[in-house]
Amino acid sequence: MTKPVIFQKLLTEQQLSPAKILMLLSQLEHIVYLRNVKQPIIAFAASEYMLVQHKKIQNFKRTAFNHYQEKSENIDFNKFLNKQNQQRHADFNGGLIGFISYDDAAQQQVKIKEKNQPTLFLGIYHNFIKLTDQGWMFFSQENEADTIFQAIQNLLSNKPQQTFSLNQACTARWTKQEYFNAFEQVQNYIRAGDCYQINLTQEFTAKAQGRLLDTAEAFWKLTDAPYSGYLKIQDFELLSCSPELFIDFEAHRKIITKPIKGTMPRYADPDLDERSKQTLIHSKKDQAENVMIVDLLRNDLSVYAETGSVQTPKLFAIESFNQVHHMVSEVTATLQEDVNPFDVLMSALPGGSITGAPKIRAMQIIDELEGAPRGAYCGSMGYFNFDGTGSWNILIRSIQKYQNDISLWAGGGITIASDCDAEYQECFDKVAAMLDLLNTWYTPE
């Protein structure tokens, strides 16, 4: 049972942005921001957490404010999720927050390489601030709420210093020819019957110093992404500008997934923009690609769903974002009564929209061809309330920084009908604006 919620008004300046608050609180361990909630939240002072890095699982418990000690027993996240008395709205009220990398999720099913950085972080949070109609409000379910409230107020009186800069421009790790070679190998696997679709992606890399967080405000304004977020774990930072939902866990055991497959660029000229949108609407290739992933996800969810409850209420809908139009479908289901939402999340990852079909063979081919581990990219970031409701994204359009290494990825689904030049261009349609913005932090000598 959780303790009664204690809340106090923390800030009345509603115009104070999440990025600014994060910068002021940046010295806190495991600070996390999520937009994919009814009211954006910033959580801190996890009571306990699990961290996975280099395949080593560590569990920690808070001993004092912003101080942690490793403990021997693993955290059983299932026990925190009570499936009874589910709330009726998508909003965080204390619970589990974190991220699961693509590397960690795929590793549960196939042997792949892993990026040299944290691959999973899951924390139990009883302390957070939430943007309400009155301003930023402090919430806590702990006896030390007053002490934590005062510590947060003290931090908010600081003045943050900008520290981030690139040591070199962020550029593609692959040449165009190297992309073409990988594309042709995918086509060979498809022709051989190994797979129907592979989500082939390429990495853009740079060296940097300072806090990636310093760029967050600009990136969130640029993308206006509905599933954006931020997480810091020591010298690892994850900045999400994701437009894609993986799974919403709603009241009454209802779940929703919204895979994205199909992309066309946006244009400032209204006529060109509408033409681009209509091209996507009528693209048989993108429809075929989209329905493959819908079928994969329907199959993934049916394992845990009540018989006959898996539905596809939306197929080939178009959603428009700042830089691109996307083709988005929707799959819904009702979970069986004895199923724990946490188990559903962990077994359904990585999402079918960023692997391919069939999933296991697709992940093996991805590991063979992409030439570097994806890390957090194409994993998931989100939350569970203690009642089992929650929301988890797909980590696309996301930037990772570990020590001095910056990593940004983009790609798309390859089918037998794919055109190599068009697929290569799609990578840049998705991240060109983000790359251009990121490179403003590089000043050539």
Coordinates of C-alpha atoms in Angstrom, one line a residue:
M1 CA 0.0 0.0 0.0
T2 CA 1.3 3.5 -0.8
K3 CA 1.2 6.3 1.7
P4 CA -1.2 9.2 1.3
V5 CA -0.1 11.8 -1.2
I6 CA 1.4 14.9 0.3
F7 CA 1.6 17.8 -2.0
Q8 CA 2.8 21.4 -1.8
K9 CA 3.0 24.1 -4.4
L10 CA 6.6 24.3 -5.6
L11 CA 6.5 26.9 -8.4
T12 CA 3.8 29.3 -9.6
E13 CA 5.8 30.3 -12.7
Q14 CA 3.9 28.2 -15.3
Q15 CA 6.1 29.5 -18.1
L16 CA 9.2 27.9 -16.5
S17 CA 10.1 25.2 -18.9
P18 CA 10.8 21.5 -18.0
A19 CA 14.3 21.9 -19.5
K20 CA 15.0 24.9 -17.2
I21 CA 13.9 23.0 -14.2
L22 CA 15.9 19.9 -15.2
M23 CA 19.0 22.1 -15.5
L24 CA 18.4 23.5 -12.0
L25 CA 18.0 20.0 -10.6
S26 CA 20.7 18.4 -12.7
Q27 CA 22.9 17.5 -9.8
L28 CA 20.3 15.0 -8.5
E29 CA 20.8 11.3 -9.2
H30 CA 18.5 9.6 -11.6
I31 CA 16.4 12.7 -12.5
V32 CA 13.8 11.9 -15.2
Y33 CA 11.3 13.9 -17.3
L34 CA 8.3 12.5 -19.2
R35 CA 6.0 14.3 -21.5
N36 CA 3.9 11.2 -22.4
V37 CA 1.5 11.8 -19.5
K38 CA -1.6 14.0 -19.1
Q39 CA 0.5 16.5 -17.1
P40 CA 4.3 16.5 -17.7
I41 CA 6.3 15.3 -14.7
I42 CA 9.9 15.5 -13.4
A43 CA 10.7 12.8 -10.9
F44 CA 13.7 12.5 -8.6
A45 CA 14.9 10.8 -5.4
A46 CA 14.0 7.2 -6.4
S47 CA 13.5 5.1 -3.3
E48 CA 15.3 2.2 -5.0
Y49 CA 16.4 1.3 -8.5
M50 CA 17.9 -1.3 -10.8
L51 CA 20.8 -0.6 -13.2
V52 CA 22.1 -2.9 -15.9
Q53 CA 25.5 -2.3 -17.5
H54 CA 28.0 -4.7 -19.1
K55 CA 25.4 -7.4 -18.4
K56 CA 25.8 -6.8 -14.7
I57 CA 22.6 -6.2 -12.7
Q58 CA 22.9 -3.9 -9.7
N59 CA 20.2 -2.9 -7.2
F60 CA 20.4 0.2 -5.0
K61 CA 18.4 1.7 -2.1
R62 CA 18.3 5.3 -1.1
T63 CA 19.9 5.8 2.3
A64 CA 19.6 9.7 2.5
F65 CA 18.5 12.4 0.1
N66 CA 20.5 11.9 -3.1
H67 CA 22.6 9.1 -1.6
Y68 CA 22.4 5.4 -2.5
Q69 CA 23.8 2.1 -1.3
E70 CA 24.0 -1.1 -3.3
K71 CA 21.9 -4.0 -1.9
S72 CA 22.2 -7.7 -2.6
E73 CA 18.6 -8.7 -3.4
N74 CA 17.0 -7.9 -6.8
I75 CA 14.0 -5.6 -7.0
D76 CA 10.8 -7.4 -7.9
F77 CA 9.0 -4.8 -10.0
N78 CA 5.9 -7.0 -10.4
K79 CA 5.1 -6.6 -6.7
F80 CA 4.9 -2.8 -7.0
L81 CA 2.1 -3.0 -9.6
N82 CA -1.4 -3.5 -8.1
K83 CA -3.9 -4.3 -10.8
Q84 CA -6.8 -3.3 -8.7
N85 CA -8.5 0.2 -8.4
Q86 CA -7.0 1.4 -11.6
Q87 CA -7.3 5.1 -12.3
R88 CA -9.2 6.3 -15.3
H89 CA -6.7 8.9 -16.7
A90 CA -3.2 8.8 -18.2
D91 CA -1.3 10.6 -15.4
F92 CA 1.7 9.7 -13.2
N93 CA 0.9 9.4 -9.5
G94 CA 4.0 7.7 -8.2
G95 CA 5.4 4.4 -9.5
L96 CA 8.0 2.9 -11.8
I97 CA 9.9 5.1 -14.3
G98 CA 12.9 4.2 -16.5
F99 CA 14.2 2.9 -19.8
I100 CA 14.9 -0.4 -21.4
S101 CA 17.5 -0.2 -24.2
Y102 CA 17.1 -2.1 -27.5
D103 CA 20.3 -4.0 -26.6
D104 CA 18.9 -5.2 -23.3
A105 CA 15.5 -6.1 -24.8
A106 CA 16.9 -7.9 -27.8
Q107 CA 19.5 -9.8 -25.6
Q108 CA 16.6 -11.6 -23.9
Q109 CA 15.9 -13.4 -27.2
V110 CA 19.0 -13.4 -29.3
K111 CA 22.7 -13.0 -28.7
I112 CA 23.8 -9.5 -29.9
K113 CA 26.4 -6.9 -29.2
E114 CA 25.7 -4.3 -26.5
K115 CA 26.7 -0.6 -26.4
N116 CA 29.2 0.4 -23.7
Q117 CA 26.8 2.3 -21.5
P118 CA 23.8 1.6 -19.2
T119 CA 21.3 -0.7 -20.9
L120 CA 18.5 -0.6 -18.4
F121 CA 17.4 1.6 -15.6
L122 CA 14.2 1.2 -13.6
G123 CA 13.5 3.2 -10.5
I124 CA 10.6 3.4 -7.9
Y125 CA 9.6 7.1 -7.6
H126 CA 7.5 8.5 -4.7
N127 CA 8.7 12.1 -5.3
F128 CA 7.9 14.3 -8.4
I129 CA 6.8 17.6 -9.6
K130 CA 3.9 17.9 -12.0
L131 CA 2.8 20.8 -14.3
T132 CA -0.7 21.7 -13.3
D133 CA -3.1 24.5 -14.1
Q134 CA -1.7 26.3 -11.0
G135 CA 1.9 25.8 -11.9
W136 CA 4.5 23.2 -10.9
M137 CA 3.4 21.2 -7.9
F138 CA 5.5 19.0 -5.6
F139 CA 4.1 15.6 -4.8
S140 CA 5.5 13.0 -2.4
Q141 CA 4.4 9.7 -0.8
E142 CA 7.2 9.7 1.8
N143 CA 7.5 10.7 5.4
E144 CA 10.5 12.9 4.5
A145 CA 8.4 15.0 2.1
D146 CA 9.1 18.3 3.8
T147 CA 12.8 17.8 3.8
I148 CA 12.8 16.8 0.1
F149 CA 10.6 19.7 -0.7
Q150 CA 13.0 22.1 0.9
A151 CA 16.0 20.5 -0.8
I152 CA 14.3 21.0 -4.2
Q153 CA 13.4 24.6 -3.4
N154 CA 17.1 25.3 -2.6
L155 CA 18.3 23.8 -5.8
L156 CA 15.8 25.9 -7.8
S157 CA 17.5 29.0 -6.5
N158 CA 20.7 28.2 -8.4
K159 CA 21.7 29.5 -11.7
P160 CA 22.6 26.8 -14.2
Q161 CA 25.7 27.1 -16.4
Q162 CA 25.8 26.1 -20.0
T163 CA 28.5 23.4 -20.5
F164 CA 27.7 21.5 -23.7
S165 CA 29.7 21.6 -26.9
L166 CA 30.7 19.3 -29.7
N167 CA 34.3 18.6 -30.4
Q168 CA 33.4 17.6 -33.9
A169 CA 30.4 17.8 -36.1
C170 CA 27.9 14.9 -35.8
T171 CA 28.0 12.9 -39.0
A172 CA 26.9 9.5 -40.4
R173 CA 29.2 6.6 -39.5
W174 CA 28.3 5.0 -42.8
T175 CA 29.1 6.3 -46.2
K176 CA 26.3 6.2 -48.8
Q177 CA 28.0 3.2 -50.4
E178 CA 28.1 1.3 -47.0
Y179 CA 24.4 2.0 -46.6
F180 CA 23.8 0.6 -50.1
N181 CA 25.8 -2.5 -49.3
A182 CA 23.8 -3.2 -46.2
F183 CA 20.5 -2.5 -48.1
E184 CA 21.5 -5.1 -50.7
Q185 CA 22.3 -7.7 -48.1
V186 CA 18.8 -7.1 -46.6
Q187 CA 17.3 -7.6 -50.0
N188 CA 19.3 -10.9 -50.4
Y189 CA 17.9 -12.1 -47.0
I190 CA 14.4 -11.2 -48.1
R191 CA 14.8 -13.0 -51.4
A192 CA 16.2 -16.1 -49.6
G193 CA 13.1 -16.2 -47.4
D194 CA 14.8 -15.3 -44.1
C195 CA 12.5 -12.3 -43.5
Y196 CA 9.8 -10.1 -44.9
Q197 CA 11.1 -6.8 -43.6
I198 CA 14.1 -5.5 -41.8
N199 CA 14.3 -2.1 -40.0
L200 CA 17.7 -1.0 -41.2
T201 CA 19.2 2.0 -39.4
Q202 CA 22.4 4.0 -39.4
E203 CA 24.2 5.8 -36.7
F204 CA 25.4 9.5 -36.6
T205 CA 28.2 10.1 -34.1
A206 CA 30.3 12.8 -32.5
K207 CA 32.5 13.6 -29.6
A208 CA 31.2 16.1 -27.0
Q209 CA 31.7 17.5 -23.6
G210 CA 29.4 18.9 -21.0
R211 CA 25.7 18.2 -20.4
L212 CA 23.5 17.0 -23.2
L213 CA 20.7 18.4 -21.1
D214 CA 21.7 21.9 -22.2
T215 CA 20.3 21.1 -25.7
A216 CA 17.0 19.8 -24.5
E217 CA 15.0 23.0 -24.7
A218 CA 15.9 23.6 -28.3
F219 CA 15.3 20.0 -29.3
W220 CA 11.9 19.9 -27.7
K221 CA 10.9 23.1 -29.4
L222 CA 12.1 21.9 -32.7
T223 CA 10.3 18.5 -32.6
D224 CA 7.3 19.1 -30.3
A225 CA 7.3 15.3 -29.9
P226 CA 4.5 13.8 -27.9
Y227 CA 6.7 11.1 -26.3
S228 CA 9.7 13.2 -25.4
G229 CA 11.7 12.7 -22.2
Y230 CA 15.0 12.9 -20.4
L231 CA 17.0 10.6 -18.1
K232 CA 20.4 11.1 -16.5
I233 CA 22.3 8.2 -14.8
Q234 CA 25.8 9.4 -13.8
D235 CA 27.7 10.0 -17.0
F236 CA 24.9 8.7 -19.3
E237 CA 22.2 11.0 -20.6
L238 CA 19.2 10.0 -22.8
L239 CA 17.2 12.8 -24.6
S240 CA 14.0 11.6 -26.3
C241 CA 12.2 13.5 -29.0
S242 CA 10.1 10.5 -29.9
P243 CA 6.8 10.7 -31.8
E244 CA 6.0 7.0 -31.3
L245 CA 4.0 5.2 -28.7
F246 CA 4.9 1.7 -27.9
I247 CA 2.2 0.7 -25.4
D248 CA -0.4 2.6 -23.3
F249 CA -1.6 0.5 -20.3
E250 CA -5.0 1.9 -19.6
A251 CA -7.7 1.3 -17.0
H252 CA -9.7 -2.0 -17.1
R253 CA -6.7 -3.9 -18.5
K254 CA -7.0 -2.2 -21.9
I255 CA -3.7 -1.7 -23.9
I256 CA -3.0 0.3 -27.0
T257 CA 0.0 0.2 -29.4
K258 CA 0.5 2.6 -32.3
P259 CA 3.2 1.4 -34.7
I260 CA 4.7 3.9 -37.2
K261 CA 5.6 2.6 -40.6
G262 CA 5.7 5.0 -43.6
T263 CA 7.3 8.5 -43.7
M264 CA 7.3 11.5 -46.0
P265 CA 9.0 14.9 -45.4
R266 CA 7.1 18.1 -44.5
Y267 CA 7.4 21.3 -46.6
A268 CA 6.9 25.0 -45.7
D269 CA 5.0 25.3 -49.0
P270 CA 1.4 24.2 -48.3
D271 CA 0.9 22.7 -51.8
L272 CA 4.2 20.7 -51.6
D273 CA 3.3 19.6 -48.1
E274 CA -0.1 18.3 -49.1
R275 CA 1.4 16.6 -52.1
S276 CA 3.9 14.8 -49.8
K277 CA 1.1 13.8 -47.5
Q278 CA -1.1 12.4 -50.3
T279 CA 1.9 10.4 -51.7
L280 CA 2.1 8.7 -48.3
I281 CA -1.6 8.1 -48.1
H282 CA -1.6 6.3 -51.4
S283 CA 1.7 4.5 -51.0
K284 CA 1.0 0.7 -51.5
K285 CA 4.6 0.0 -50.4
D286 CA 4.2 1.8 -47.1
Q287 CA 0.8 0.2 -46.5
A288 CA 2.3 -3.2 -47.1
E289 CA 5.2 -2.4 -44.7
N290 CA 2.7 -1.0 -42.1
V291 CA 0.4 -4.0 -42.2
M292 CA 3.3 -6.4 -41.7
I293 CA 4.2 -4.7 -38.4
V294 CA 0.5 -4.5 -37.4
D295 CA 0.3 -8.3 -37.8
L296 CA 3.5 -8.8 -35.8
L297 CA 2.2 -6.7 -32.9
R298 CA -1.2 -8.3 -33.0
N299 CA 0.6 -11.6 -32.6
D300 CA 2.8 -10.3 -29.8
L301 CA -0.2 -8.9 -27.8
S302 CA -2.4 -11.9 -28.4
V303 CA -0.2 -14.0 -26.1
Y304 CA -1.4 -11.9 -23.1
A305 CA -4.8 -10.8 -24.4
E306 CA -8.3 -12.1 -23.7
T307 CA -9.4 -14.3 -26.6
G308 CA -11.0 -12.2 -29.3
S309 CA -10.1 -8.8 -27.7
V310 CA -7.2 -7.9 -30.2
Q311 CA -8.6 -5.2 -32.6
T312 CA -7.2 -2.8 -35.2
P313 CA -9.4 0.3 -34.9
K314 CA -7.1 2.4 -37.1
L315 CA -5.1 1.3 -40.1
F316 CA -2.9 3.6 -42.2
A317 CA -3.9 6.8 -40.4
I318 CA -1.6 9.8 -41.2
E319 CA -0.1 11.9 -38.3
S320 CA 1.8 15.0 -39.1
F321 CA 4.8 16.1 -37.0
N322 CA 7.1 19.1 -37.4
Q323 CA 9.5 17.5 -39.8
V324 CA 7.6 14.5 -41.3
H325 CA 4.3 12.9 -42.0
H326 CA 3.9 9.4 -40.6
M327 CA 1.6 6.5 -41.4
V328 CA 0.3 5.2 -38.0
S329 CA -1.9 2.3 -37.2
E330 CA -3.5 1.3 -33.9
V331 CA -3.9 -2.1 -32.2
T332 CA -5.9 -2.5 -29.0
A333 CA -6.4 -5.5 -26.7
T334 CA -7.7 -6.4 -23.2
L335 CA -5.1 -8.2 -21.0
Q336 CA -6.0 -11.4 -19.3
E337 CA -6.9 -10.9 -15.6
D338 CA -3.8 -12.8 -14.2
V339 CA -1.3 -11.0 -16.4
N340 CA 1.0 -8.4 -14.9
P341 CA 1.6 -5.3 -17.1
F342 CA 5.3 -5.2 -16.4
D343 CA 5.7 -8.7 -17.8
V344 CA 3.8 -7.7 -20.9
L345 CA 6.1 -4.7 -21.5
M346 CA 9.3 -6.7 -21.0
S347 CA 8.3 -9.6 -23.2
A348 CA 6.9 -7.4 -26.0
L349 CA 10.1 -5.4 -26.3
P350 CA 11.8 -4.6 -28.6
G351 CA 8.9 -3.2 -30.6
G352 CA 8.0 -4.8 -33.9
S353 CA 8.1 -1.5 -35.7
I354 CA 11.8 -1.1 -35.2
T355 CA 12.9 -4.7 -35.7
G356 CA 11.1 -6.3 -38.7
A357 CA 9.4 -9.6 -39.3
P358 CA 9.8 -12.3 -38.2
K359 CA 11.2 -10.6 -35.2
I360 CA 13.9 -12.9 -33.9
R361 CA 15.5 -13.4 -37.4
A362 CA 15.2 -9.7 -38.0
M363 CA 17.2 -8.9 -34.8
Q364 CA 19.9 -11.3 -35.8
I365 CA 20.2 -9.7 -39.2
I366 CA 20.2 -6.2 -37.7
D367 CA 23.1 -7.2 -35.4
E368 CA 25.0 -8.6 -38.3
L369 CA 24.6 -5.6 -40.7
E370 CA 24.4 -2.4 -38.7
G371 CA 27.9 -2.6 -37.5
A372 CA 27.4 -1.1 -34.0
P373 CA 25.0 -1.7 -31.1
R374 CA 22.0 0.6 -31.0
G375 CA 22.1 1.2 -27.3
A376 CA 19.0 3.0 -26.0
Y377 CA 17.8 3.8 -29.6
C378 CA 14.7 1.7 -30.5
G379 CA 14.3 0.7 -26.8
S380 CA 11.6 2.2 -24.6
M381 CA 11.2 4.9 -22.0
G382 CA 8.1 5.5 -19.8
Y383 CA 6.3 4.8 -16.6
F384 CA 3.9 2.6 -14.6
N385 CA 1.7 3.8 -11.9
F386 CA 1.4 1.6 -8.8
D387 CA -2.0 0.5 -10.2
G388 CA -0.5 -0.9 -13.4
T389 CA -1.6 1.9 -15.7
G390 CA 1.2 3.6 -17.7
S391 CA 2.7 4.6 -21.0
W392 CA 5.9 3.6 -22.8
N393 CA 7.4 5.0 -26.0
I394 CA 9.6 3.8 -28.7
L395 CA 13.0 5.6 -28.5
I396 CA 13.3 6.9 -32.0
R397 CA 14.5 10.5 -32.7
S398 CA 16.6 10.2 -29.6
I399 CA 20.1 11.2 -28.6
Q400 CA 22.4 9.3 -26.3
K401 CA 25.5 10.6 -24.6
Y402 CA 27.8 8.4 -22.6
Q403 CA 30.9 10.0 -21.3
N404 CA 32.1 11.9 -24.4
D405 CA 30.3 9.9 -27.1
I406 CA 27.2 11.2 -28.8
S407 CA 24.9 8.8 -30.7
L408 CA 21.9 9.6 -32.9
W409 CA 20.2 7.0 -35.2
A410 CA 17.7 6.9 -38.1
G411 CA 16.4 4.3 -40.5
G412 CA 13.4 2.6 -41.8
G413 CA 11.7 -0.6 -42.8
I414 CA 13.1 -2.4 -45.8
T415 CA 10.9 -4.7 -47.9
I416 CA 11.3 -6.3 -51.3
A417 CA 9.5 -3.3 -52.8
S418 CA 11.9 -0.8 -51.2
D419 CA 14.0 1.6 -53.3
C420 CA 17.5 2.1 -51.9
D421 CA 17.9 5.8 -52.8
A422 CA 14.4 6.5 -51.2
E423 CA 15.2 4.6 -48.1
Y424 CA 18.6 6.3 -47.7
Q425 CA 16.9 9.7 -48.1
E426 CA 14.2 8.7 -45.5
C427 CA 17.0 8.4 -42.9
F428 CA 17.8 12.1 -43.4
D429 CA 14.2 13.2 -43.7
K430 CA 13.8 11.9 -40.2
V431 CA 16.8 13.4 -38.5
A432 CA 18.2 16.2 -40.8
A433 CA 16.7 19.0 -38.7
M434 CA 17.9 17.4 -35.5
L435 CA 21.4 17.0 -36.9
D436 CA 21.5 20.6 -38.1
L437 CA 20.4 21.7 -34.6
L438 CA 22.9 19.5 -32.8
N439 CA 25.7 20.8 -35.0
T440 CA 25.1 24.4 -33.9
W441 CA 27.0 23.4 -30.7
Y442 CA 30.1 22.7 -32.8
T443 CA 32.4 25.6 -33.6
P444 CA 35.3 24.8 -36.0
E445 CA 38.6 26.2 -34.9

